Coordinates of C-alpha atoms and ligand atoms in Angstrom, one line a residue:
X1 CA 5.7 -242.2 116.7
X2 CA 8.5 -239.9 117.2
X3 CA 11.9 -240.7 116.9
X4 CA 13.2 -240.7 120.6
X5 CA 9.9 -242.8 121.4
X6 CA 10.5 -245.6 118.5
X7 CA 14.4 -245.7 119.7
X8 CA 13.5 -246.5 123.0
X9 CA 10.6 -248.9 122.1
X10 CA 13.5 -251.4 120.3
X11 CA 16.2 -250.9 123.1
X12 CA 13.5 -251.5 125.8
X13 CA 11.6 -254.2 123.9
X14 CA 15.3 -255.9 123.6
X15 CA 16.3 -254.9 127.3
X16 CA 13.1 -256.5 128.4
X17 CA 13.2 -260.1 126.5
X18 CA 16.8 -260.3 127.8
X19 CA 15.2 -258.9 131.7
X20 CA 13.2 -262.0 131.7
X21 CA 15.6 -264.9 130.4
X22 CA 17.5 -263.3 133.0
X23 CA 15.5 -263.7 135.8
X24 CA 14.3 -267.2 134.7
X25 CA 17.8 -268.3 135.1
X26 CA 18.8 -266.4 138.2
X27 CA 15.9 -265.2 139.8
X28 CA 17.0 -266.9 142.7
X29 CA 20.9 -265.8 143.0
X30 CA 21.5 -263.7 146.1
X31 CA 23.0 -260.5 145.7
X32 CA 23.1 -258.9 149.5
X33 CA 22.3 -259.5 152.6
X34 CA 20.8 -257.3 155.5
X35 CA 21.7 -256.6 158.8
X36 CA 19.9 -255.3 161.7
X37 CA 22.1 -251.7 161.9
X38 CA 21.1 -250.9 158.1
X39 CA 16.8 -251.7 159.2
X40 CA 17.5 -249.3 161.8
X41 CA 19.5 -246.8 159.7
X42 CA 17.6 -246.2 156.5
X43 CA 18.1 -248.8 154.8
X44 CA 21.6 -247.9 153.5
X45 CA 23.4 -249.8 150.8
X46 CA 20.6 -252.3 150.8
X47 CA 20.9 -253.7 146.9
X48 CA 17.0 -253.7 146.3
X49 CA 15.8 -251.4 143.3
X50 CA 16.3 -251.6 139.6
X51 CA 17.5 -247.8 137.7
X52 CA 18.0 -248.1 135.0
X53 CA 19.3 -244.5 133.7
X54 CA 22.4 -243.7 136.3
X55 CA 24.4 -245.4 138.8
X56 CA 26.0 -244.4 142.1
X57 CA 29.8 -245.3 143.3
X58 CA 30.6 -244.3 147.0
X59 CA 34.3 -243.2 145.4
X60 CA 34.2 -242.5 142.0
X61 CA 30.4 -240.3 142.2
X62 CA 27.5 -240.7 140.0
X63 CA 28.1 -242.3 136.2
X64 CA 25.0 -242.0 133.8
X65 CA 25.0 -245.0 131.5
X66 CA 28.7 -245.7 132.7
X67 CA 29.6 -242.1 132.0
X68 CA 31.0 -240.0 134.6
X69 CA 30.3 -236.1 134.2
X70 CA 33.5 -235.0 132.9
X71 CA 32.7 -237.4 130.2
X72 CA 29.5 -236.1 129.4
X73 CA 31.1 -232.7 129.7
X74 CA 33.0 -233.9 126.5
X75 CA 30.8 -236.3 124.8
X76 CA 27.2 -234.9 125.2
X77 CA 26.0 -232.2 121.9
X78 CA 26.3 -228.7 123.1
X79 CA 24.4 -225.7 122.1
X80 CA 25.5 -223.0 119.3
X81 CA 29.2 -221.9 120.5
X82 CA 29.1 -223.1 123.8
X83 CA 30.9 -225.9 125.9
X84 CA 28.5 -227.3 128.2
X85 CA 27.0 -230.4 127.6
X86 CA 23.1 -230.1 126.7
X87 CA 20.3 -231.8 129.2
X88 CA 18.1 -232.3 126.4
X89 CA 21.1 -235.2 125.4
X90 CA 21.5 -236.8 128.7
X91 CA 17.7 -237.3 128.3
X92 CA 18.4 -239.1 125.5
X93 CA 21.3 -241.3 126.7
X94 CA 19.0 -241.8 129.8
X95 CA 16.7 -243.5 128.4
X96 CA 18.1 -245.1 125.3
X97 CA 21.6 -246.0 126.8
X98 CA 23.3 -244.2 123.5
X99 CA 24.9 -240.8 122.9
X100 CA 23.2 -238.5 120.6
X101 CA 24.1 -237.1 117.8
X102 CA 23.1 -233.2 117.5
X103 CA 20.6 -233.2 114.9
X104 CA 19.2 -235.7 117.4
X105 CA 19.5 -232.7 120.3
X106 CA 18.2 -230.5 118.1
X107 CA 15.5 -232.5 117.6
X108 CA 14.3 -232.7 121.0
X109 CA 15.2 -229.2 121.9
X110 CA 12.5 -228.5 119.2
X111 CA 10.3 -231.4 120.3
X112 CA 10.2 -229.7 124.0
X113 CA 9.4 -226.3 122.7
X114 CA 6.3 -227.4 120.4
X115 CA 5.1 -229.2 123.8
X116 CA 5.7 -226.0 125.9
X117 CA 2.8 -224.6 127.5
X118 CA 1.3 -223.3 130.8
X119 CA -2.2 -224.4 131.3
X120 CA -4.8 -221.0 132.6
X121 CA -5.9 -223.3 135.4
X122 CA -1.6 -223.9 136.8
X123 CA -2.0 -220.0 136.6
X124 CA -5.0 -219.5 138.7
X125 CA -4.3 -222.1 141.0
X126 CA -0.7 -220.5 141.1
X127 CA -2.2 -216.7 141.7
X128 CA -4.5 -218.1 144.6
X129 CA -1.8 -218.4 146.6
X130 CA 0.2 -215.4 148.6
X131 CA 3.8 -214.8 146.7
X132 CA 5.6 -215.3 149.7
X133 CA 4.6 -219.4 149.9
X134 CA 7.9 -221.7 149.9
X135 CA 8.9 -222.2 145.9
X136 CA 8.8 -225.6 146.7
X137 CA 5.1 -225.8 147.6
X138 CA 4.2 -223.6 144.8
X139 CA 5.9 -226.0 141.9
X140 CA 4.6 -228.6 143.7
X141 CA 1.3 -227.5 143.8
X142 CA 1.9 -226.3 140.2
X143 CA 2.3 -229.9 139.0
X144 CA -0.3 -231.3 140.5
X145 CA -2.6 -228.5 138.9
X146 CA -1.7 -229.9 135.2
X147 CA -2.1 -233.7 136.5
X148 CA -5.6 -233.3 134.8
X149 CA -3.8 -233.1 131.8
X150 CA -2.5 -236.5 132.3
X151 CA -2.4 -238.9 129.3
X152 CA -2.0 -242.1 131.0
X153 CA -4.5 -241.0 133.8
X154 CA -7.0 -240.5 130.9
X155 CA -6.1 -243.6 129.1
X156 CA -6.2 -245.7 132.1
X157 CA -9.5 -244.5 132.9
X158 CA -10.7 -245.6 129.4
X159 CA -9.2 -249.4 129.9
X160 CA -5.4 -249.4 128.4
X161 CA -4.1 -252.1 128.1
X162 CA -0.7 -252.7 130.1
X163 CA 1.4 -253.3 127.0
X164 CA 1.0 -248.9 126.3
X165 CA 1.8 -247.9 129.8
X166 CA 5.0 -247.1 128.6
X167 CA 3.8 -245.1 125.7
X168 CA 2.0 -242.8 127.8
X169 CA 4.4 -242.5 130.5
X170 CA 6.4 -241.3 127.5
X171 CA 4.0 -238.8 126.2
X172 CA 3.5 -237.4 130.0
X173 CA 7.3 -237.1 130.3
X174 CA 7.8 -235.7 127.4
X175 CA 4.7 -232.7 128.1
X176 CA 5.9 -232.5 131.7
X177 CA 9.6 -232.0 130.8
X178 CA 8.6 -229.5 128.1
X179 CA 6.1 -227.4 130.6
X180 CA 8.4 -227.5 133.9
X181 CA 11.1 -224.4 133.0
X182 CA 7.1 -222.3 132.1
X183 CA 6.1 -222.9 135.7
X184 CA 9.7 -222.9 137.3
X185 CA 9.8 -219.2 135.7
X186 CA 6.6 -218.6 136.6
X187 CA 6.9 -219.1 140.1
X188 CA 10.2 -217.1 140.6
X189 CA 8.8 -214.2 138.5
X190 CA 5.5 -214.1 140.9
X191 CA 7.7 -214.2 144.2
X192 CA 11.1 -212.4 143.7
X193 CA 10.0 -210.8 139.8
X194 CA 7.3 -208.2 141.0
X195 CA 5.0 -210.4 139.0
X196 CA 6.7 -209.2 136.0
X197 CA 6.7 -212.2 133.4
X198 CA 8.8 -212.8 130.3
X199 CA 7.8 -214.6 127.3
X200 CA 9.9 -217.8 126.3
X201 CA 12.1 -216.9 123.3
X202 CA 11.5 -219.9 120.4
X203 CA 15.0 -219.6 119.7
X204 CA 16.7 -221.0 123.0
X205 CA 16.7 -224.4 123.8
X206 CA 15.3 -225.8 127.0
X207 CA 18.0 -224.3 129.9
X208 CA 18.8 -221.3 128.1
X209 CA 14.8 -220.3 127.8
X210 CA 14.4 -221.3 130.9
X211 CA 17.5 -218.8 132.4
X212 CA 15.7 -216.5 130.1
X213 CA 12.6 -216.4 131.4
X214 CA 14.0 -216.3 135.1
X215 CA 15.2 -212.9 133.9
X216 CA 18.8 -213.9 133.7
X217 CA 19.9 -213.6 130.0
X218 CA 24.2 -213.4 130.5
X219 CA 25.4 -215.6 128.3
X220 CA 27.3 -217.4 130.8
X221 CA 24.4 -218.0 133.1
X222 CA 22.2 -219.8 130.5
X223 CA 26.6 -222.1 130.1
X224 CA 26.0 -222.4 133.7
X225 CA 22.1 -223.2 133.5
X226 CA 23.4 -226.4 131.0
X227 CA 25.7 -227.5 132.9
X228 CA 23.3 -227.4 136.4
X229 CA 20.5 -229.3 134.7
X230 CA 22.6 -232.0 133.6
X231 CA 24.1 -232.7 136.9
X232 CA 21.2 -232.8 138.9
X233 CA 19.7 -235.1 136.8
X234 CA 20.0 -238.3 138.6
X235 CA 21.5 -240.0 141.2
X236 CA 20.8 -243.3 140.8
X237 CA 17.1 -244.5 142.0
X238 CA 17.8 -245.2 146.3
X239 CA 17.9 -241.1 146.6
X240 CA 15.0 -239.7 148.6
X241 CA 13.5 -237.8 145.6
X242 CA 13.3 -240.8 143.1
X243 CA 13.1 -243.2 144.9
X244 CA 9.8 -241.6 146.0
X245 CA 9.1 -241.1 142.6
X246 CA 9.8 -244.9 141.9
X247 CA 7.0 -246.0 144.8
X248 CA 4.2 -243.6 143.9
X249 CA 4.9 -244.9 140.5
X250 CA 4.8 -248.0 141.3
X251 CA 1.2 -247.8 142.1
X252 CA 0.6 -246.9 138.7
X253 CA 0.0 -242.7 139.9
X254 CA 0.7 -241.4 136.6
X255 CA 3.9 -239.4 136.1
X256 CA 2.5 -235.7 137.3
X257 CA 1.0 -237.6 140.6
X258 CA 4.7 -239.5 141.0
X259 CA 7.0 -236.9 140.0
X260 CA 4.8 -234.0 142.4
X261 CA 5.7 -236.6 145.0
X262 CA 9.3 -236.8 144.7
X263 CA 9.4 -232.9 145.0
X264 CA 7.9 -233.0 148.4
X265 CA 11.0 -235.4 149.3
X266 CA 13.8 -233.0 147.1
X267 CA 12.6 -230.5 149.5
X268 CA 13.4 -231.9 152.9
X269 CA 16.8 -230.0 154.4
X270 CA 18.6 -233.0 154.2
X271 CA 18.4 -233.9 150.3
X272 CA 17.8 -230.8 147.9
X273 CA 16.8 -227.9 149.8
X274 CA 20.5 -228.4 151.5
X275 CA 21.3 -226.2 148.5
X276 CA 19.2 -222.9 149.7
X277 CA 20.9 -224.0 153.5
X278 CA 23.9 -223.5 152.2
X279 CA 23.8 -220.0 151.0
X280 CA 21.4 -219.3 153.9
X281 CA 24.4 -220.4 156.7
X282 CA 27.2 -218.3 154.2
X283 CA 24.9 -215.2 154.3
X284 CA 24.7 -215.6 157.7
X285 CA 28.3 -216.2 158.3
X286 CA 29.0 -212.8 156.2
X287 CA 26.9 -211.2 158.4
X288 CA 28.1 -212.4 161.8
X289 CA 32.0 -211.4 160.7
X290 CA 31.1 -208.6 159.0
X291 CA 33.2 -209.1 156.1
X292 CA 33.2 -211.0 152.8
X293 CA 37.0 -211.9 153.1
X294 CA 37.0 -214.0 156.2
X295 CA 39.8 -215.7 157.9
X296 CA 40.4 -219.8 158.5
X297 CA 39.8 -218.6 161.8
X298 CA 37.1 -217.3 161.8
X299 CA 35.5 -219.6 159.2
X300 CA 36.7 -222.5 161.5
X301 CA 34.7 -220.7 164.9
X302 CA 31.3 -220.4 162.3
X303 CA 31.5 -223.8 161.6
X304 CA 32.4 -224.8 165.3
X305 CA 29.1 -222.6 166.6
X306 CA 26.9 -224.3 163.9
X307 CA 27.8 -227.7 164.9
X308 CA 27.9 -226.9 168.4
X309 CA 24.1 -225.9 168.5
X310 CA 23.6 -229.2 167.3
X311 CA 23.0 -228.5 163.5
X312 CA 24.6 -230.2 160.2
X313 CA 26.8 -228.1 158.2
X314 CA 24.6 -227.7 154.9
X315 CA 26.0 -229.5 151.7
X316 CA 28.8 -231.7 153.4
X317 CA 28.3 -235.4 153.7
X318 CA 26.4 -237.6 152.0
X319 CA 24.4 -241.3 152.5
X320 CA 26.6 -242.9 149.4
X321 CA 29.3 -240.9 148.7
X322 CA 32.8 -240.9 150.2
X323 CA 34.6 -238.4 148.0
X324 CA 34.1 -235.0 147.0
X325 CA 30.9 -235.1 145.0
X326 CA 31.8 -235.2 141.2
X327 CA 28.9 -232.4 141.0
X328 CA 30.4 -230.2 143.0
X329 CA 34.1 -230.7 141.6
X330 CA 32.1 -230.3 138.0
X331 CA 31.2 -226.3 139.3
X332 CA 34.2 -225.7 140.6
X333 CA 35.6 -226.4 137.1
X334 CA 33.2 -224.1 135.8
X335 CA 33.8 -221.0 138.3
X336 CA 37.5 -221.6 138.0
X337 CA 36.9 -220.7 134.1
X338 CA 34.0 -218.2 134.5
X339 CA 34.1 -216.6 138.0
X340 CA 37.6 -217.3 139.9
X341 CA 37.2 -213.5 140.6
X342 CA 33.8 -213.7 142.6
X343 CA 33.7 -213.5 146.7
X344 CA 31.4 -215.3 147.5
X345 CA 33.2 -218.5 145.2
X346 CA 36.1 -217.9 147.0
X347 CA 34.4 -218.5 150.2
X348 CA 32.8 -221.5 148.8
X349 CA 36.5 -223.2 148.1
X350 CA 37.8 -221.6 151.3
X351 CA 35.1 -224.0 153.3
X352 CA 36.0 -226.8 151.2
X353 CA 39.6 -227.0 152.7
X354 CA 38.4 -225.9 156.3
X355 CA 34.9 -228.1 156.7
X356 CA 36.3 -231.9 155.9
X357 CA 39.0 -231.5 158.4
X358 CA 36.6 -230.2 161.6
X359 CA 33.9 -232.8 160.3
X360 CA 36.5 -235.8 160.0
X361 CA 37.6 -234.6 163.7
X362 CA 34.2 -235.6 165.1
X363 CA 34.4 -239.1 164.3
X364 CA 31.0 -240.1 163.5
X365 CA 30.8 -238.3 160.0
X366 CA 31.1 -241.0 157.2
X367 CA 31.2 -238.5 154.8
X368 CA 33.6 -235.2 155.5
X369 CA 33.2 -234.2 151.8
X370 CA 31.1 -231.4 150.2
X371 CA 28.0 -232.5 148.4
X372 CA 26.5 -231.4 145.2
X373 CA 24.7 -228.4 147.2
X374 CA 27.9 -227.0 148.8
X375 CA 28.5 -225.3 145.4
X376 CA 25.4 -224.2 143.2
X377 CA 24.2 -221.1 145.5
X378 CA 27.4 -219.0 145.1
X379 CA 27.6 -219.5 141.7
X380 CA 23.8 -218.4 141.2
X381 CA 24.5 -215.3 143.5
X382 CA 27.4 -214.4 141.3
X383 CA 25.3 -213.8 138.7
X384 CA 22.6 -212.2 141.0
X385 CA 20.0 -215.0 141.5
X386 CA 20.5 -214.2 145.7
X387 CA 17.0 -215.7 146.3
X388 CA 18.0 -219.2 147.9
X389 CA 14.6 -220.1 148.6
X390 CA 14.1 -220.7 144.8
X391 CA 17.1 -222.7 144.2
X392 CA 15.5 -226.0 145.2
X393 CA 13.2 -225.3 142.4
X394 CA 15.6 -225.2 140.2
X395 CA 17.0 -229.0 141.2
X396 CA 13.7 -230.0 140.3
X397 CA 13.6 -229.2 136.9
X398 CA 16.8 -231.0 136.4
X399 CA 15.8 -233.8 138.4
X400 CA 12.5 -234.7 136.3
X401 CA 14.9 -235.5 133.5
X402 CA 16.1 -238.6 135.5
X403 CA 12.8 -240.1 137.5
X404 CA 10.9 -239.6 134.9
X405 CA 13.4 -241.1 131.8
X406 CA 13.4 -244.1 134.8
X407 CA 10.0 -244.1 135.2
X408 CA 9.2 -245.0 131.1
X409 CA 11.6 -247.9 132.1
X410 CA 9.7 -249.3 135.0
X411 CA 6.8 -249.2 132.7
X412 CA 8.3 -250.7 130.0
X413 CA 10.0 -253.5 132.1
X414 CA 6.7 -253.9 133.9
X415 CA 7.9 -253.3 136.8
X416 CA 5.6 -254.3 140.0
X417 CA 4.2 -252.5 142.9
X418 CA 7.1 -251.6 145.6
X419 CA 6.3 -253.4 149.0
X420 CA 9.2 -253.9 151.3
X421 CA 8.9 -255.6 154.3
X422 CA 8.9 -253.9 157.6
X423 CA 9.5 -255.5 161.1
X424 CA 8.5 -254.1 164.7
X425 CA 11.1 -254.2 167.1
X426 CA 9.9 -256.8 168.8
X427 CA 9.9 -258.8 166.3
X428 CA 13.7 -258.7 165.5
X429 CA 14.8 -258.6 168.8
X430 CA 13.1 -262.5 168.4
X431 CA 14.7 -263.2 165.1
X432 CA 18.1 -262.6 166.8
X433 CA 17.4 -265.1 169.7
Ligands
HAX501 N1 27.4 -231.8 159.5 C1 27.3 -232.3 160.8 N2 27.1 -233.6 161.1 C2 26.9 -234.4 160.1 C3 27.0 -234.0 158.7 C4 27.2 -232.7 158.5 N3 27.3 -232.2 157.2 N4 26.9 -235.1 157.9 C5 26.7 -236.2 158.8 N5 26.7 -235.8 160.0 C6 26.4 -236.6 161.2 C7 25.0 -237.1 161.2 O1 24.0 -236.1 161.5 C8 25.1 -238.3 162.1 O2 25.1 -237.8 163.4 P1 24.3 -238.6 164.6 O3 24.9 -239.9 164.7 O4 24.5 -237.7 165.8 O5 22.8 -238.6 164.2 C9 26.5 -238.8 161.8 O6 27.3 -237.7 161.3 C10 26.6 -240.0 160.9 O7 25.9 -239.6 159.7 P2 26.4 -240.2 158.3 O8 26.2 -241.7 158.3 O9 27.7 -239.7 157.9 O10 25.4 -239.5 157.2 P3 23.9 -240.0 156.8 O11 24.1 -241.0 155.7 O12 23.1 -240.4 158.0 O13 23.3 -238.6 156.3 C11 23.3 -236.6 155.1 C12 23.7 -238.1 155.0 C13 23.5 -236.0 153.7 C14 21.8 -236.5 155.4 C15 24.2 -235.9 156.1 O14 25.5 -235.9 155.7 C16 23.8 -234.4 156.3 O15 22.9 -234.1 157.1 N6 24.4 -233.4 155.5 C17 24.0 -232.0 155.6 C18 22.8 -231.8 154.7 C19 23.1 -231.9 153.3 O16 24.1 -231.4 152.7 N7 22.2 -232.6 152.5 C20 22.4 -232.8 151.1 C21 22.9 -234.2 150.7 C22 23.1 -234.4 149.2 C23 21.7 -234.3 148.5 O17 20.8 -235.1 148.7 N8 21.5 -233.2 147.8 O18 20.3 -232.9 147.3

């Protein structure tokens, strides 16, 4: 057994004696209560999922295992010279709770490479379809291609017992994780790379091959490629994408079948493809003033159109937060160090003092703050990446780190199917009498 798989066996084997003592003793405690505005409203705030790997405050932003970002940012192992944190560590603290050491990072950023590969049938399936098809459906569809490669599919089949779900949850993880930067790059080198391929280099570790093989090799992309794929990571488990991961999961799909499913929910307009919507509505805010140096002015009449024809403006608000997303102050940090120089950054902070206001002015927005998504595009057009349709790709990567790291947990807590109740209107309107 490797050694991240044995350190989480004796965390999770402790985590899940004390899980049922626990609920023995207070299995029956209330800890919310629902009211008829939150059935009708998606089910916002409703306390009713257990995630393990992250949590979510609506003021202070996301904390993975009680860490906020800029703690991570100074605690997690970075790569050779460099100052972001490393993914392959939040992995780690994901799913054992503890921050590793670096031979530990190394470790796994060596563990990931020897389980790198891109099966000939993700290819084919991949080259049957025209270049031009949404990123999104082609990872998607990419995933689901390699699901016959599933170890716990296989092992189910042959009669596992439920005491090794967890072990091969781990194993898919782990093989899933390792293959997903192969077929990210993949898909952006078919659509935007002429079909011209590059090979991973053996010496990177897992975000700077994967920068690599997009073609993008400045050292200060594959920094910023870190620092991306560690905040994207998770965001607690009530998020669209995992907690779509979470219920296909909880029907014991195995982790390519779950994980496949919470990218067809990261790329819905309203969760991750807000960040190709962004850059999208900028672009065509550049285009309608004609200049890359606009005025509050006319910023302010952009914004005033785009709401006006009845549309959100892309990457502010959010379901949880009420305070400028963490993430997005995280990038700011960065392009304050690395790009305070670039346009299309400036434009990005020049919307964060103009948006909140006009937002806050409607009176209905809960949220007036930029999101995680507000950010990421101009940095990635800085350093030439201008495709936005690919850029929800991207957020998947990251985000397999967290679902799945959550989804070795559910396993290992033996955690049930998910089956919430649902009511018709009728029926409440008689509750309430
Ligand atoms: N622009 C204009 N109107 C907005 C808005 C925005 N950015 N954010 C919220 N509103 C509106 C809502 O559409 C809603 O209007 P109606 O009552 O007319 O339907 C009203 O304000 C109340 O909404 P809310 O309670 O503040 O927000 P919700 O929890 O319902 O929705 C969303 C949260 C993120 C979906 C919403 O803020 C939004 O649409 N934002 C723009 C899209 C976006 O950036 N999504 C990414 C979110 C972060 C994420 O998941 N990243 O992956």
């Amino acid at each position: 057994m490797d050694i991240l798989k044995q350190r989480f066996q004796e965390v999770a084997t402790t985590v899940g004696q004390e899980v049922k003592d626990f609920l023995k003793l207070n299995g029956d405690r209330k800890i919310d209560e629902v009211v008829v505005s939150q059935v009708f409203g998606g089910m916002r705030g409703i306390k009713s999922m257990l995630w393990e790997t992250s949590q979510l405050d609506p003021e202070e932003g996301i904390r993975f295992r009680g860490y906020s970002i800029p703690k991570l940012r100074e605690l997690l192992p970075k790569w050779k010279g460099g100052k972001e944190p490393m993914p392959e560590g939040l992995f780690w603290l994901m799913l054992t709770g503890e921050i590793p050491t670096q031979e530990q990072v190394e470790w796994l950023t060596a563990e990931w490479r020897r389980r790198e590969n891109l099966p000939q049938q993700t290819i084919n399936v991949l080259e049957a379809l025209s270049p031009e098809t949404h990123p999104m459906t082609q990872f998607v569809i990419g995933i689901m291609s390699m699901q016959p490669d599933s170890l716990f599919a296989a092992k189910y089949a042959e009669g596992m017992s439920k005491s090794d779900y967890w072990s091969y949850t781990y194993e898919d993880a782990m093989n899933l994780i390792a293959r997903l930067p192969l077929l990210a790059a993949y898909i952006y080198r078919r659509s935007f790379g002429q079909g011209k391929h590059i090979a991973a280099d053996p010496n990177l570790d897992w975000s700077g091959n994967y920068a690599h093989m997009l073609g993008y090799d400045q050292p200060d992309f594959k920094s910023y490629m870190r620092l991306y794929l560690t905040i994207h990571a998770d965001h607690e488990g009530g998020n669209a994408s995992a907690h779509t991961v979470h219920l296909v999961g909880s029907t014991l799909s195995d982790p390519y079948l779950s994980f496949a499913g919470g990218m067809n929910s990261l790329a819905g307009p309203l969760h991750g493809l807000a960040n190709q919507e962004v850059i999208k509505w900028i672009f065509g805010m550049i285009d309608e003033i004609g200049t890359m140096d606009p005025t509050e002015a006319q910023i302010a009449d952009y914004i005033h159109n785009t709401l006006e024809a009845g549309q959100v403006i892309p990457g502010y608000g959010h379901a949880v937060l009420r305070q400028p997303d963490p993430r997005f102050i995280a990038q700011k940090v960065f392009a304050e160090e690395y790009l305070h120089e670039s346009a299309i950054v400036k434009i990005v902070w020049q919307l964060f003092d103009i948006v909140p206001g006009i937002l806050q002015e409607l009176g209905k927005v809960k949220n007036p703050w930029p999101n995680v998504d507000a950010h990421s595009g101009a940095i990635l057009v800085h350093y030439g990446l201008k495709d936005y349709n690919y850029y929800t790709v991207m957020f998947g990567v990251s985000r397999a780190l967290g679902v799945l790291a959550a989804q070795c947990w559910s396993r290992a807590l033996g955690l049930p199917l998910e089956r919430p109740k649902s009511l018709s209107f009728a029926s409440i309107k008689k509750m309430i009498q």
